[in-house]
Amino acid sequence: MKRDRGREGIYFDYAATTPVHPEVIRAMEPYLSEIFGNPSSPHSFGQEAKAAVEEARAKVAQLIGAREEEVIFTSGGTEANNLALYGVAYALRQRGNHIITSSIEHHSVLEACNFLEELGLEVTYLPVDGYGLLDPEDVRKAITPRTVLISIMHANNEVGTIEPIREVASIAKEYDVYLHTDAVQTVGHIPVNVNDLGVDLMSISAHKLYGPKGVGALYVRKGLMFTPFVRGGGQEKGRRAGTENVSSIVGFGRACELALQDLEGEMKRLTALRDGLIRGLLERIKGIHLNGHPTERLPGNVNVRIDSVEAETLLLNLDLEGIAVSTGSACSSGDLEPSHVLLAMGCSPEEALSALRLSLGRWTTQEEIDRFLEVLPPLVQRLRAMRSL
Ligand SMILES: *Cc1c(COP(=O)(O)O)cnc(C)c1O
């Protein structure tokens, strides 16, 4: 990966986080030094910072086709997801107590749902098929008169499958139920427009689109019933209190602006790299399988499972070669937990533990793909030989 600053090595983990775009850093710098005012202050120091926050809000809104006042800045995707679920569940508690989501959501949705269950709400976790695709008709069947919210992710962060949100939205509308989508993996990577999609709430995170970490946004459609839960000084029109993270918000805005400029070109370039990588892997390695959908897929996502290979061992060996990849497994108290996403797609625990995610992005080159395709086959062969001993 070649950038004007940064380290050597091949980074295939853009879905975990992206490097901050140099132009984003440049946009942020003045707000870490001379422009330091508190946006809530009425004097000119404060008003200069406030103007920057509002300019960033306009840029975020533009990328997703929203109005500026519908964008609430948060500390990232996790908080946006929590805010969406608690905000609607509480506001509509008189109307109902039922939420519909999927079994492949990010932990920040699943854990928030678990908490709501502890508080007495009911949550339906819908299944997905072998590609990780949700069937919108399952949403229809799950809706009850007590359903207050549907939360389905736009694209899955592990296997890259893009969900049929438009279809889910038309069902949600039919039954007059709010729809939230976790669009952290899609905004800035494929066209995302809140009105085209028909969603009422949508989560975004800056560090997945070449912005800084610790900042994101929740889109909340105008007029929607919604209870804030971070309370204090009334920032963000009372919907999320706390002094704004001005420099990061400015960086987030700039990242959205840059994303919009290259969206189509990057999509095409990454899709070609992705498909070349998938083809190369399938040709060079026996017993390798693609996880997720062949076409309804994020441009930069490749996820494969490799028979008789433990992905975690492979990850560590690739790291020694200077190549950063990811597995979907989480380490809990020393044991490897297979990915809930792959299990939901019908993989056995062993298959799930053999899955490798390669996520490509703005600085990925064909040379890096070629090098990976040289390094991986002998490594897989070695690990398989060691395992059969
Ligand atoms: C990264 C991610 C999140 C969490 O966002 P943070 O800004 O890291 O809190 C939520 N959902 C998905 C799909 C993600 O990939």
CSV table of N, CA and C in Angstrom, one decimal, residues 10-151:
chain,number,residue,atom,x,y,z
A,10,ILE,N,0.9,-5.0,3.1
A,10,ILE,CA,-0.3,-5.0,2.3
A,10,ILE,C,-1.5,-5.1,3.3
A,11,TYR,N,-2.3,-4.1,3.1
A,11,TYR,CA,-3.5,-4.0,4.0
A,11,TYR,C,-4.7,-4.4,3.3
A,12,PHE,N,-5.2,-5.6,3.7
A,12,PHE,CA,-6.5,-6.1,3.1
A,12,PHE,C,-7.6,-6.1,4.2
A,13,ASP,N,-7.7,-5.1,5.0
A,13,ASP,CA,-8.6,-5.1,6.1
A,13,ASP,C,-9.4,-3.7,6.2
A,14,TYR,N,-9.7,-3.2,5.0
A,14,TYR,CA,-10.4,-1.9,4.9
A,14,TYR,C,-11.8,-2.0,5.6
A,15,ALA,N,-12.4,-3.2,5.7
A,15,ALA,CA,-13.7,-3.3,6.3
A,15,ALA,C,-13.6,-3.1,7.9
A,16,ALA,N,-12.4,-3.3,8.4
A,16,ALA,CA,-12.2,-3.1,9.9
A,16,ALA,C,-12.0,-1.6,10.1
A,17,THR,N,-11.2,-1.0,9.3
A,17,THR,CA,-11.0,0.5,9.3
A,17,THR,C,-10.2,0.8,8.1
A,18,THR,N,-10.4,2.1,7.7
A,18,THR,CA,-9.6,2.6,6.6
A,18,THR,C,-8.6,3.6,7.0
A,19,PRO,N,-7.5,3.7,6.3
A,19,PRO,CA,-6.5,4.8,6.6
A,19,PRO,C,-7.3,6.1,6.4
A,20,VAL,N,-6.8,7.1,7.1
A,20,VAL,CA,-7.5,8.5,6.9
A,20,VAL,C,-6.9,9.1,5.7
A,21,HIS,N,-7.7,9.5,4.8
A,21,HIS,CA,-7.3,10.2,3.6
A,21,HIS,C,-6.5,11.4,3.9
A,22,PRO,N,-5.3,11.6,3.2
A,22,PRO,CA,-4.5,12.7,3.5
A,22,PRO,C,-5.2,14.1,3.4
A,23,GLU,N,-6.2,14.2,2.5
A,23,GLU,CA,-7.0,15.4,2.4
A,23,GLU,C,-7.9,15.6,3.6
A,24,VAL,N,-8.3,14.5,4.2
A,24,VAL,CA,-9.1,14.6,5.4
A,24,VAL,C,-8.3,15.1,6.5
A,25,ILE,N,-7.0,14.6,6.6
A,25,ILE,CA,-6.1,15.1,7.7
A,25,ILE,C,-5.9,16.6,7.5
A,26,ARG,N,-5.7,17.0,6.3
A,26,ARG,CA,-5.4,18.4,6.0
A,26,ARG,C,-6.6,19.3,6.4
A,27,ALA,N,-7.8,18.8,6.1
A,27,ALA,CA,-9.0,19.5,6.5
A,27,ALA,C,-9.2,19.6,8.0
A,28,MET,N,-8.7,18.6,8.7
A,28,MET,CA,-8.9,18.6,10.2
A,28,MET,C,-7.9,19.4,10.9
A,29,GLU,N,-6.7,19.6,10.4
A,29,GLU,CA,-5.6,20.2,11.1
A,29,GLU,C,-5.9,21.5,11.8
A,30,PRO,N,-6.5,22.5,11.0
A,30,PRO,CA,-6.8,23.8,11.7
A,30,PRO,C,-7.7,23.7,12.9
A,31,TYR,N,-8.5,22.6,12.9
A,31,TYR,CA,-9.5,22.5,14.0
A,31,TYR,C,-8.9,21.7,15.2
A,32,LEU,N,-7.6,21.3,15.1
A,32,LEU,CA,-6.9,20.8,16.2
A,32,LEU,C,-5.9,21.8,16.7
A,33,SER,N,-5.9,23.0,16.1
A,33,SER,CA,-5.0,24.0,16.5
A,33,SER,C,-5.7,25.4,16.6
A,34,GLU,N,-5.6,26.2,15.6
A,34,GLU,CA,-6.0,27.6,15.8
A,34,GLU,C,-7.6,27.7,15.9
A,35,ILE,N,-8.3,26.9,15.3
A,35,ILE,CA,-9.8,27.0,15.4
A,35,ILE,C,-10.3,26.1,16.5
A,36,PHE,N,-10.3,26.5,17.7
A,36,PHE,CA,-10.5,25.6,18.8
A,36,PHE,C,-11.8,25.9,19.6
A,37,GLY,N,-12.6,26.9,19.1
A,37,GLY,CA,-13.8,27.3,19.9
A,37,GLY,C,-14.8,26.2,20.1
A,38,ASN,N,-15.7,26.5,21.1
A,38,ASN,CA,-16.8,25.6,21.4
A,38,ASN,C,-18.0,26.0,20.5
A,39,PRO,N,-18.5,25.2,19.7
A,39,PRO,CA,-19.6,25.6,18.8
A,39,PRO,C,-20.8,26.2,19.5
A,40,SER,N,-20.9,25.9,20.8
A,40,SER,CA,-22.1,26.5,21.5
A,40,SER,C,-21.8,27.9,22.0
A,41,SER,N,-20.5,28.4,21.9
A,41,SER,CA,-20.2,29.7,22.3
A,41,SER,C,-20.7,30.8,21.3
A,42,PRO,N,-21.4,31.8,21.8
A,42,PRO,CA,-21.9,32.8,20.8
A,42,PRO,C,-20.8,33.8,20.3
A,43,HIS,N,-19.6,33.8,20.9
A,43,HIS,CA,-18.6,34.7,20.3
A,43,HIS,C,-18.0,34.1,19.0
A,44,SER,N,-17.1,34.9,18.4
A,44,SER,CA,-16.7,34.5,17.0
A,44,SER,C,-15.8,33.2,17.0
A,45,PHE,N,-15.1,33.0,18.1
A,45,PHE,CA,-14.3,31.7,18.2
A,45,PHE,C,-15.3,30.5,18.1
A,46,GLY,N,-16.3,30.6,18.8
A,46,GLY,CA,-17.3,29.5,18.8
A,46,GLY,C,-18.0,29.4,17.5
A,47,GLN,N,-18.4,30.6,16.9
A,47,GLN,CA,-19.2,30.6,15.7
A,47,GLN,C,-18.4,30.1,14.5
A,48,GLU,N,-17.1,30.3,14.6
A,48,GLU,CA,-16.3,29.7,13.5
A,48,GLU,C,-16.3,28.2,13.5
A,49,ALA,N,-16.2,27.6,14.7
A,49,ALA,CA,-16.3,26.2,14.9
A,49,ALA,C,-17.7,25.7,14.5
A,50,LYS,N,-18.7,26.4,14.9
A,50,LYS,CA,-20.0,26.0,14.6
A,50,LYS,C,-20.3,26.0,13.1
A,51,ALA,N,-19.8,27.0,12.4
A,51,ALA,CA,-19.9,27.0,10.9
A,51,ALA,C,-19.3,25.8,10.3
A,52,ALA,N,-18.1,25.4,10.8
A,52,ALA,CA,-17.4,24.2,10.3
A,52,ALA,C,-18.3,22.9,10.5
A,53,VAL,N,-18.9,22.8,11.7
A,53,VAL,CA,-19.7,21.6,11.9
A,53,VAL,C,-20.9,21.6,11.0
A,54,GLU,N,-21.5,22.8,10.8
A,54,GLU,CA,-22.7,22.8,9.9
A,54,GLU,C,-22.3,22.5,8.4
A,55,GLU,N,-21.1,23.0,8.0
A,55,GLU,CA,-20.7,22.7,6.7
A,55,GLU,C,-20.4,21.2,6.5
A,56,ALA,N,-19.9,20.6,7.5
A,56,ALA,CA,-19.7,19.1,7.5
A,56,ALA,C,-21.0,18.4,7.4
A,57,ARG,N,-22.0,18.9,8.2
A,57,ARG,CA,-23.3,18.3,8.2
A,57,ARG,C,-23.9,18.3,6.8
A,58,ALA,N,-23.7,19.4,6.1
A,58,ALA,CA,-24.3,19.5,4.8
A,58,ALA,C,-23.6,18.5,3.9
A,59,LYS,N,-22.3,18.3,4.0
A,59,LYS,CA,-21.6,17.3,3.2
A,59,LYS,C,-22.0,15.9,3.4
A,60,VAL,N,-22.3,15.5,4.7
A,60,VAL,CA,-22.8,14.2,5.1
A,60,VAL,C,-24.2,14.0,4.5
A,61,ALA,N,-25.0,15.0,4.7
A,61,ALA,CA,-26.4,15.0,4.1
A,61,ALA,C,-26.4,14.8,2.6
A,62,GLN,N,-25.5,15.5,2.0
A,62,GLN,CA,-25.4,15.4,0.5
A,62,GLN,C,-25.1,14.0,0.0
A,63,LEU,N,-24.2,13.4,0.7
A,63,LEU,CA,-23.7,12.1,0.3
A,63,LEU,C,-24.9,11.1,0.3
A,64,ILE,N,-25.8,11.2,1.3
A,64,ILE,CA,-26.9,10.3,1.5
A,64,ILE,C,-28.3,10.8,1.0
A,65,GLY,N,-28.3,12.0,0.4
A,65,GLY,CA,-29.5,12.5,0.0
A,65,GLY,C,-30.5,12.9,1.1
A,66,ALA,N,-30.0,13.3,2.2
A,66,ALA,CA,-30.8,13.7,3.3
A,66,ALA,C,-30.8,15.3,3.5
A,67,ARG,N,-31.7,15.8,4.4
A,67,ARG,CA,-31.7,17.2,4.7
A,67,ARG,C,-30.7,17.3,5.9
A,68,GLU,N,-30.1,18.5,5.9
A,68,GLU,CA,-29.1,18.7,7.0
A,68,GLU,C,-29.6,18.4,8.4
A,69,GLU,N,-30.8,18.9,8.7
A,69,GLU,CA,-31.3,18.7,10.0
A,69,GLU,C,-31.7,17.3,10.3
A,70,GLU,N,-31.6,16.4,9.4
A,70,GLU,CA,-31.8,15.0,9.6
A,70,GLU,C,-30.6,14.2,10.0
A,71,VAL,N,-29.4,14.9,10.0
A,71,VAL,CA,-28.2,14.2,10.4
A,71,VAL,C,-27.7,14.6,11.8
A,72,ILE,N,-27.6,13.6,12.6
A,72,ILE,CA,-27.2,13.7,14.0
A,72,ILE,C,-25.8,13.2,14.1
A,73,PHE,N,-24.8,14.0,14.5
A,73,PHE,CA,-23.4,13.4,14.7
A,73,PHE,C,-23.4,12.6,16.0
A,74,THR,N,-22.6,11.5,15.9
A,74,THR,CA,-22.5,10.6,17.1
A,74,THR,C,-21.0,10.2,17.2
A,75,SER,N,-20.6,9.4,18.1
A,75,SER,CA,-19.3,8.9,18.3
A,75,SER,C,-18.9,7.8,17.3
A,76,GLY,N,-19.8,7.4,16.4
A,76,GLY,CA,-19.5,6.4,15.5
A,76,GLY,C,-20.7,5.5,15.1
A,77,GLY,N,-20.4,4.4,14.4
A,77,GLY,CA,-21.5,3.5,14.0
A,77,GLY,C,-22.2,2.9,15.2
A,78,THR,N,-21.4,2.5,16.2
A,78,THR,CA,-21.9,1.8,17.3
A,78,THR,C,-22.9,2.6,18.1
A,79,GLU,N,-22.6,3.9,18.3
A,79,GLU,CA,-23.5,4.7,19.0
A,79,GLU,C,-24.7,5.0,18.2
A,80,ALA,N,-24.5,5.2,16.9
A,80,ALA,CA,-25.7,5.5,16.0
A,80,ALA,C,-26.6,4.3,16.0
A,81,ASN,N,-26.1,3.1,16.0
A,81,ASN,CA,-27.0,1.9,16.1
A,81,ASN,C,-27.7,1.8,17.4
A,82,ASN,N,-27.0,2.1,18.5
A,82,ASN,CA,-27.7,2.1,19.8
A,82,ASN,C,-28.7,3.1,19.9
A,83,LEU,N,-28.4,4.3,19.4
A,83,LEU,CA,-29.3,5.5,19.5
A,83,LEU,C,-30.6,5.2,18.7
A,84,ALA,N,-30.4,4.6,17.5
A,84,ALA,CA,-31.6,4.3,16.7
A,84,ALA,C,-32.5,3.3,17.4
A,85,LEU,N,-32.0,2.2,17.9
A,85,LEU,CA,-32.8,1.2,18.6
A,85,LEU,C,-33.4,1.7,19.9
A,86,TYR,N,-32.6,2.3,20.7
A,86,TYR,CA,-33.2,2.8,22.0
A,86,TYR,C,-34.2,4.0,21.8
A,87,GLY,N,-33.7,4.9,20.8
A,87,GLY,CA,-34.5,6.1,20.6
A,87,GLY,C,-35.9,5.8,20.1
A,88,VAL,N,-36.0,4.8,19.2
A,88,VAL,CA,-37.4,4.5,18.7
A,88,VAL,C,-38.1,3.6,19.7
A,89,ALA,N,-37.4,2.6,20.2
A,89,ALA,CA,-38.1,1.7,21.2
A,89,ALA,C,-38.8,2.5,22.3
A,90,TYR,N,-38.0,3.5,22.8
A,90,TYR,CA,-38.6,4.2,24.0
A,90,TYR,C,-39.7,5.1,23.5
A,91,ALA,N,-39.5,5.8,22.4
A,91,ALA,CA,-40.5,6.8,21.9
A,91,ALA,C,-41.8,6.1,21.7
A,92,LEU,N,-41.8,4.9,21.2
A,92,LEU,CA,-43.0,4.2,20.8
A,92,LEU,C,-43.4,3.1,21.8
A,93,ARG,N,-43.0,3.2,23.0
A,93,ARG,CA,-43.3,2.2,24.0
A,93,ARG,C,-44.7,2.0,24.2
A,94,GLN,N,-45.5,3.1,24.0
A,94,GLN,CA,-47.0,2.9,24.2
A,94,GLN,C,-47.6,2.1,23.1
A,95,ARG,N,-47.0,2.3,21.9
A,95,ARG,CA,-47.6,1.6,20.7
A,95,ARG,C,-47.2,0.1,20.6
A,96,GLY,N,-46.0,-0.2,21.1
A,96,GLY,CA,-45.6,-1.6,20.9
A,96,GLY,C,-44.3,-1.9,21.6
A,97,ASN,N,-43.9,-3.2,21.5
A,97,ASN,CA,-42.7,-3.6,22.2
A,97,ASN,C,-41.9,-4.7,21.4
A,98,HIS,N,-42.1,-4.6,20.1
A,98,HIS,CA,-41.5,-5.7,19.3
A,98,HIS,C,-40.6,-5.1,18.2
A,99,ILE,N,-39.4,-5.7,18.1
A,99,ILE,CA,-38.4,-5.2,17.1
A,99,ILE,C,-38.1,-6.4,16.2
A,100,ILE,N,-37.9,-6.1,14.9
A,100,ILE,CA,-37.4,-7.2,14.0
A,100,ILE,C,-36.0,-6.8,13.5
A,101,THR,N,-35.1,-7.8,13.6
A,101,THR,CA,-33.8,-7.6,13.0
A,101,THR,C,-33.3,-8.9,12.4
A,102,SER,N,-32.1,-8.9,12.0
A,102,SER,CA,-31.6,-10.2,11.4
A,102,SER,C,-30.5,-10.8,12.3
A,103,SER,N,-30.2,-12.1,12.0
A,103,SER,CA,-29.2,-12.8,12.8
A,103,SER,C,-27.8,-12.5,12.4
A,104,ILE,N,-27.6,-11.6,11.3
A,104,ILE,CA,-26.3,-11.4,10.9
A,104,ILE,C,-25.8,-9.9,11.1
A,105,GLU,N,-26.6,-9.2,12.0
A,105,GLU,CA,-26.2,-7.8,12.2
A,105,GLU,C,-24.9,-7.7,12.9
A,106,HIS,N,-24.4,-6.5,12.9
A,106,HIS,CA,-23.2,-6.1,13.7
A,106,HIS,C,-23.5,-6.3,15.1
A,107,HIS,N,-22.4,-6.5,15.9
A,107,HIS,CA,-22.7,-6.7,17.4
A,107,HIS,C,-23.3,-5.5,18.0
A,108,SER,N,-23.1,-4.3,17.5
A,108,SER,CA,-23.7,-3.1,18.1
A,108,SER,C,-25.2,-3.0,17.9
A,109,VAL,N,-25.7,-3.8,16.9
A,109,VAL,CA,-27.2,-3.9,16.8
A,109,VAL,C,-27.6,-5.1,17.7
A,110,LEU,N,-26.9,-6.2,17.6
A,110,LEU,CA,-27.4,-7.4,18.3
A,110,LEU,C,-27.3,-7.2,19.8
A,111,GLU,N,-26.2,-6.6,20.3
A,111,GLU,CA,-26.1,-6.3,21.8
A,111,GLU,C,-27.1,-5.3,22.3
A,112,ALA,N,-27.4,-4.3,21.5
A,112,ALA,CA,-28.5,-3.3,21.8
A,112,ALA,C,-29.8,-4.1,21.9
A,113,CYS,N,-30.1,-5.0,21.0
A,113,CYS,CA,-31.3,-5.7,21.0
A,113,CYS,C,-31.4,-6.6,22.2
A,114,ASN,N,-30.2,-7.2,22.6
A,114,ASN,CA,-30.2,-8.1,23.8
A,114,ASN,C,-30.6,-7.2,25.0
A,115,PHE,N,-30.1,-6.0,25.0
A,115,PHE,CA,-30.4,-5.2,26.2
A,115,PHE,C,-31.9,-4.8,26.2
A,116,LEU,N,-32.4,-4.5,25.0
A,116,LEU,CA,-33.8,-4.2,25.0
A,116,LEU,C,-34.7,-5.4,25.4
A,117,GLU,N,-34.2,-6.6,25.1
A,117,GLU,CA,-34.9,-7.8,25.6
A,117,GLU,C,-34.8,-7.9,27.1
A,118,GLU,N,-33.7,-7.6,27.7
A,118,GLU,CA,-33.6,-7.5,29.1
A,118,GLU,C,-34.6,-6.6,29.7
A,119,LEU,N,-34.8,-5.5,29.0
A,119,LEU,CA,-35.8,-4.5,29.5
A,119,LEU,C,-37.2,-4.9,29.2
A,120,GLY,N,-37.4,-6.1,28.6
A,120,GLY,CA,-38.8,-6.6,28.4
A,120,GLY,C,-39.3,-6.5,27.0
A,121,LEU,N,-38.5,-6.0,26.1
A,121,LEU,CA,-39.0,-6.0,24.7
A,121,LEU,C,-38.9,-7.3,24.0
A,122,GLU,N,-39.6,-7.5,23.0
A,122,GLU,CA,-39.4,-8.8,22.2
A,122,GLU,C,-38.7,-8.5,20.9
A,123,VAL,N,-37.7,-9.4,20.6
A,123,VAL,CA,-36.9,-9.2,19.4
A,123,VAL,C,-37.0,-10.4,18.5
A,124,THR,N,-37.3,-10.3,17.2
A,124,THR,CA,-37.3,-11.4,16.3
A,124,THR,C,-36.0,-11.3,15.5
A,125,TYR,N,-35.2,-12.3,15.5
A,125,TYR,CA,-33.9,-12.4,14.7
A,125,TYR,C,-34.2,-13.2,13.5
A,126,LEU,N,-34.3,-12.6,12.3
A,126,LEU,CA,-34.7,-13.3,11.1
A,126,LEU,C,-33.4,-14.1,10.5
A,127,PRO,N,-33.7,-15.2,9.9
A,127,PRO,CA,-32.6,-16.0,9.3
A,127,PRO,C,-32.2,-15.4,8.0
A,128,VAL,N,-31.1,-15.9,7.5
A,128,VAL,CA,-30.7,-15.6,6.1
A,128,VAL,C,-30.4,-16.9,5.3
A,129,ASP,N,-30.3,-16.7,4.0
A,129,ASP,CA,-30.0,-18.0,3.2
A,129,ASP,C,-28.4,-18.2,3.2
A,130,GLY,N,-28.0,-19.2,2.4
A,130,GLY,CA,-26.6,-19.5,2.3
A,130,GLY,C,-25.7,-18.5,1.8
A,131,TYR,N,-26.3,-17.4,1.1
A,131,TYR,CA,-25.5,-16.3,0.6
A,131,TYR,C,-25.5,-15.2,1.7
A,132,GLY,N,-26.2,-15.3,2.7
A,132,GLY,CA,-26.4,-14.3,3.7
A,132,GLY,C,-27.5,-13.3,3.4
A,133,LEU,N,-28.3,-13.7,2.4
A,133,LEU,CA,-29.4,-12.8,2.0
A,133,LEU,C,-30.7,-13.0,2.9
A,134,LEU,N,-31.3,-11.9,3.2
A,134,LEU,CA,-32.5,-12.0,4.0
A,134,LEU,C,-33.7,-12.0,3.0
A,135,ASP,N,-34.7,-12.7,3.3
A,135,ASP,CA,-35.9,-12.7,2.5
A,135,ASP,C,-36.9,-11.7,3.0
A,136,PRO,N,-37.2,-10.6,2.2
A,136,PRO,CA,-38.1,-9.6,2.7
A,136,PRO,C,-39.5,-10.2,3.1
A,137,GLU,N,-39.9,-11.3,2.5
A,137,GLU,CA,-41.2,-11.8,2.9
A,137,GLU,C,-41.1,-12.3,4.4
A,138,ASP,N,-40.0,-12.7,4.8
A,138,ASP,CA,-39.8,-13.1,6.3
A,138,ASP,C,-40.1,-11.9,7.2
A,139,VAL,N,-39.7,-10.7,6.7
A,139,VAL,CA,-40.0,-9.5,7.5
A,139,VAL,C,-41.5,-9.3,7.6
A,140,ARG,N,-42.2,-9.5,6.5
A,140,ARG,CA,-43.7,-9.3,6.5
A,140,ARG,C,-44.3,-10.3,7.5
A,141,LYS,N,-43.8,-11.6,7.4
A,141,LYS,CA,-44.4,-12.6,8.3
A,141,LYS,C,-44.2,-12.3,9.8
A,142,ALA,N,-43.1,-11.6,10.0
A,142,ALA,CA,-42.7,-11.4,11.4
A,142,ALA,C,-43.4,-10.2,12.0
A,143,ILE,N,-44.0,-9.3,11.2
A,143,ILE,CA,-44.6,-8.1,11.7
A,143,ILE,C,-45.9,-8.4,12.5
A,144,THR,N,-46.0,-7.8,13.7
A,144,THR,CA,-47.2,-7.9,14.5
A,144,THR,C,-47.8,-6.5,14.7
A,145,PRO,N,-49.0,-6.4,15.3
A,145,PRO,CA,-49.5,-5.1,15.6
A,145,PRO,C,-48.6,-4.3,16.6
A,146,ARG,N,-47.7,-5.1,17.3
A,146,ARG,CA,-46.9,-4.5,18.4
A,146,ARG,C,-45.5,-4.1,17.8
A,147,THR,N,-45.2,-4.4,16.5
A,147,THR,CA,-43.9,-4.1,16.0
A,147,THR,C,-43.7,-2.6,15.9
A,148,VAL,N,-42.6,-2.1,16.4
A,148,VAL,CA,-42.3,-0.6,16.3
A,148,VAL,C,-41.1,-0.3,15.5
A,149,LEU,N,-40.2,-1.3,15.2
A,149,LEU,CA,-39.0,-1.0,14.5
A,149,LEU,C,-38.5,-2.3,13.8
A,150,ILE,N,-38.0,-2.0,12.5
A,150,ILE,CA,-37.3,-3.1,11.8
A,150,ILE,C,-35.9,-2.5,11.6
A,151,SER,N,-34.9,-3.3,11.9
A,151,SER,CA,-33.5,-2.9,11.8
A,151,SER,C,-32.7,-4.0,11.0
